[in-house]
Tab-separated table of C-alpha atoms in Angstrom:
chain	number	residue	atom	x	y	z
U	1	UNK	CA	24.664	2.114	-24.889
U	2	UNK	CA	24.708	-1.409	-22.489
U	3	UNK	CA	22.013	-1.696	-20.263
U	4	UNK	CA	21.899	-4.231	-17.909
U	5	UNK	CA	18.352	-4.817	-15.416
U	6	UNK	CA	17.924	-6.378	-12.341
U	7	UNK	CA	14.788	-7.318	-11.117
U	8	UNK	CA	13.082	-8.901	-7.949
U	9	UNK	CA	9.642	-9.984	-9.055
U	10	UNK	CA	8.115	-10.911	-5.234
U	11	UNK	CA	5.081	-11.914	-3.808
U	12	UNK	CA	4.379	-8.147	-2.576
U	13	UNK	CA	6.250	-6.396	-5.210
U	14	UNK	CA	8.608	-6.141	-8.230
U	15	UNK	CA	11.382	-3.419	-8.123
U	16	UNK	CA	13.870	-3.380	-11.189
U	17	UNK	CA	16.949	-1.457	-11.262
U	18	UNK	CA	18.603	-0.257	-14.811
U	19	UNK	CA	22.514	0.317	-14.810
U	20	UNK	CA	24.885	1.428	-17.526
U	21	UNK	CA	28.109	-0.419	-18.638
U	22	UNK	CA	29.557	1.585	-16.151
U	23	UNK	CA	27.875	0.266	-13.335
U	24	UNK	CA	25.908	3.713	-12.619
U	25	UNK	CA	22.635	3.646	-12.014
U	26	UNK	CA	20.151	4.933	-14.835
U	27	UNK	CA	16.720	4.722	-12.800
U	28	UNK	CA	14.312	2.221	-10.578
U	29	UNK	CA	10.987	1.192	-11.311
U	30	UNK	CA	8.273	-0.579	-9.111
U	31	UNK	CA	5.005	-2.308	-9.789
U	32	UNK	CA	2.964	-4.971	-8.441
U	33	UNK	CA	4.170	-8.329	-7.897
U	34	UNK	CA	5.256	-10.524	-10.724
U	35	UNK	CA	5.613	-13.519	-8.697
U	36	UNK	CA	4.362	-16.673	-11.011
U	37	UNK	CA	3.528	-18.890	-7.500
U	38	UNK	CA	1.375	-15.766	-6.686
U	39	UNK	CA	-0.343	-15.786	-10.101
U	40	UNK	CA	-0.746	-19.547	-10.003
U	41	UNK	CA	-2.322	-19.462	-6.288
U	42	UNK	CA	-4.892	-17.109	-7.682
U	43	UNK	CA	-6.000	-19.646	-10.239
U	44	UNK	CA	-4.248	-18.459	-13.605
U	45	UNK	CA	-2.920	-21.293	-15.939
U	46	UNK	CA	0.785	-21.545	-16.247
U	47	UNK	CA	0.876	-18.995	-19.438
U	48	UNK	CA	-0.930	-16.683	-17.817
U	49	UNK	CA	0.797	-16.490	-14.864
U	50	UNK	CA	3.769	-16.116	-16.714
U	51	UNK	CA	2.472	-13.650	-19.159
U	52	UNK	CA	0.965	-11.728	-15.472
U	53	UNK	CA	4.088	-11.591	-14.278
U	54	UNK	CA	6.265	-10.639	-17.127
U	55	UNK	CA	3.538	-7.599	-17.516
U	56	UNK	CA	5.082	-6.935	-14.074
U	57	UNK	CA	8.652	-6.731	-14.792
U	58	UNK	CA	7.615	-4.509	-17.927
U	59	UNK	CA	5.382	-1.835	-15.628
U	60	UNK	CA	8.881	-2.043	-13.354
U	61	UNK	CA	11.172	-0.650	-15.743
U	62	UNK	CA	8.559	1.077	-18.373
U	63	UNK	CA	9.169	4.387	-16.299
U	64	UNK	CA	12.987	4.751	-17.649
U	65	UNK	CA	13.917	7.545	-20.420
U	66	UNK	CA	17.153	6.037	-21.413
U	67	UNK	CA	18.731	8.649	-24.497
């Protein structure tokens, strides 16, 4: 099976969205945001941030049951 994610990582939030090769939609997910210049602001280093925010995406889409 083909899964494809989308994700918006923002300053308030980070919703990603799974789909199929078929273009249906397998589930959502939602965490907090996973926005790097968010991280940064809040005094993280670079790898940090980054590492913050991919944590983000992961919380987004852990949710998902996919068979």
């Amino acid at each position: 099976m083909v899964l494809f994610a989308g994700v918006d990582g923002g300053g308030s939030k980070t919703l990603a969205v799974l789909i199929d090769q078929n273009g249906q939609e397998i589930g959502r997910g939602r965490a907090d945001s996973a926005n790097y210049q968010v991280f940064n602001a809040q005094g993280h280093p670079a790898q940090q941030a980054a590492y913050l925010a991919a944590e983000q995406v992961v919380s987004a889409i852990r949710p998902f049951s996919v068979p």
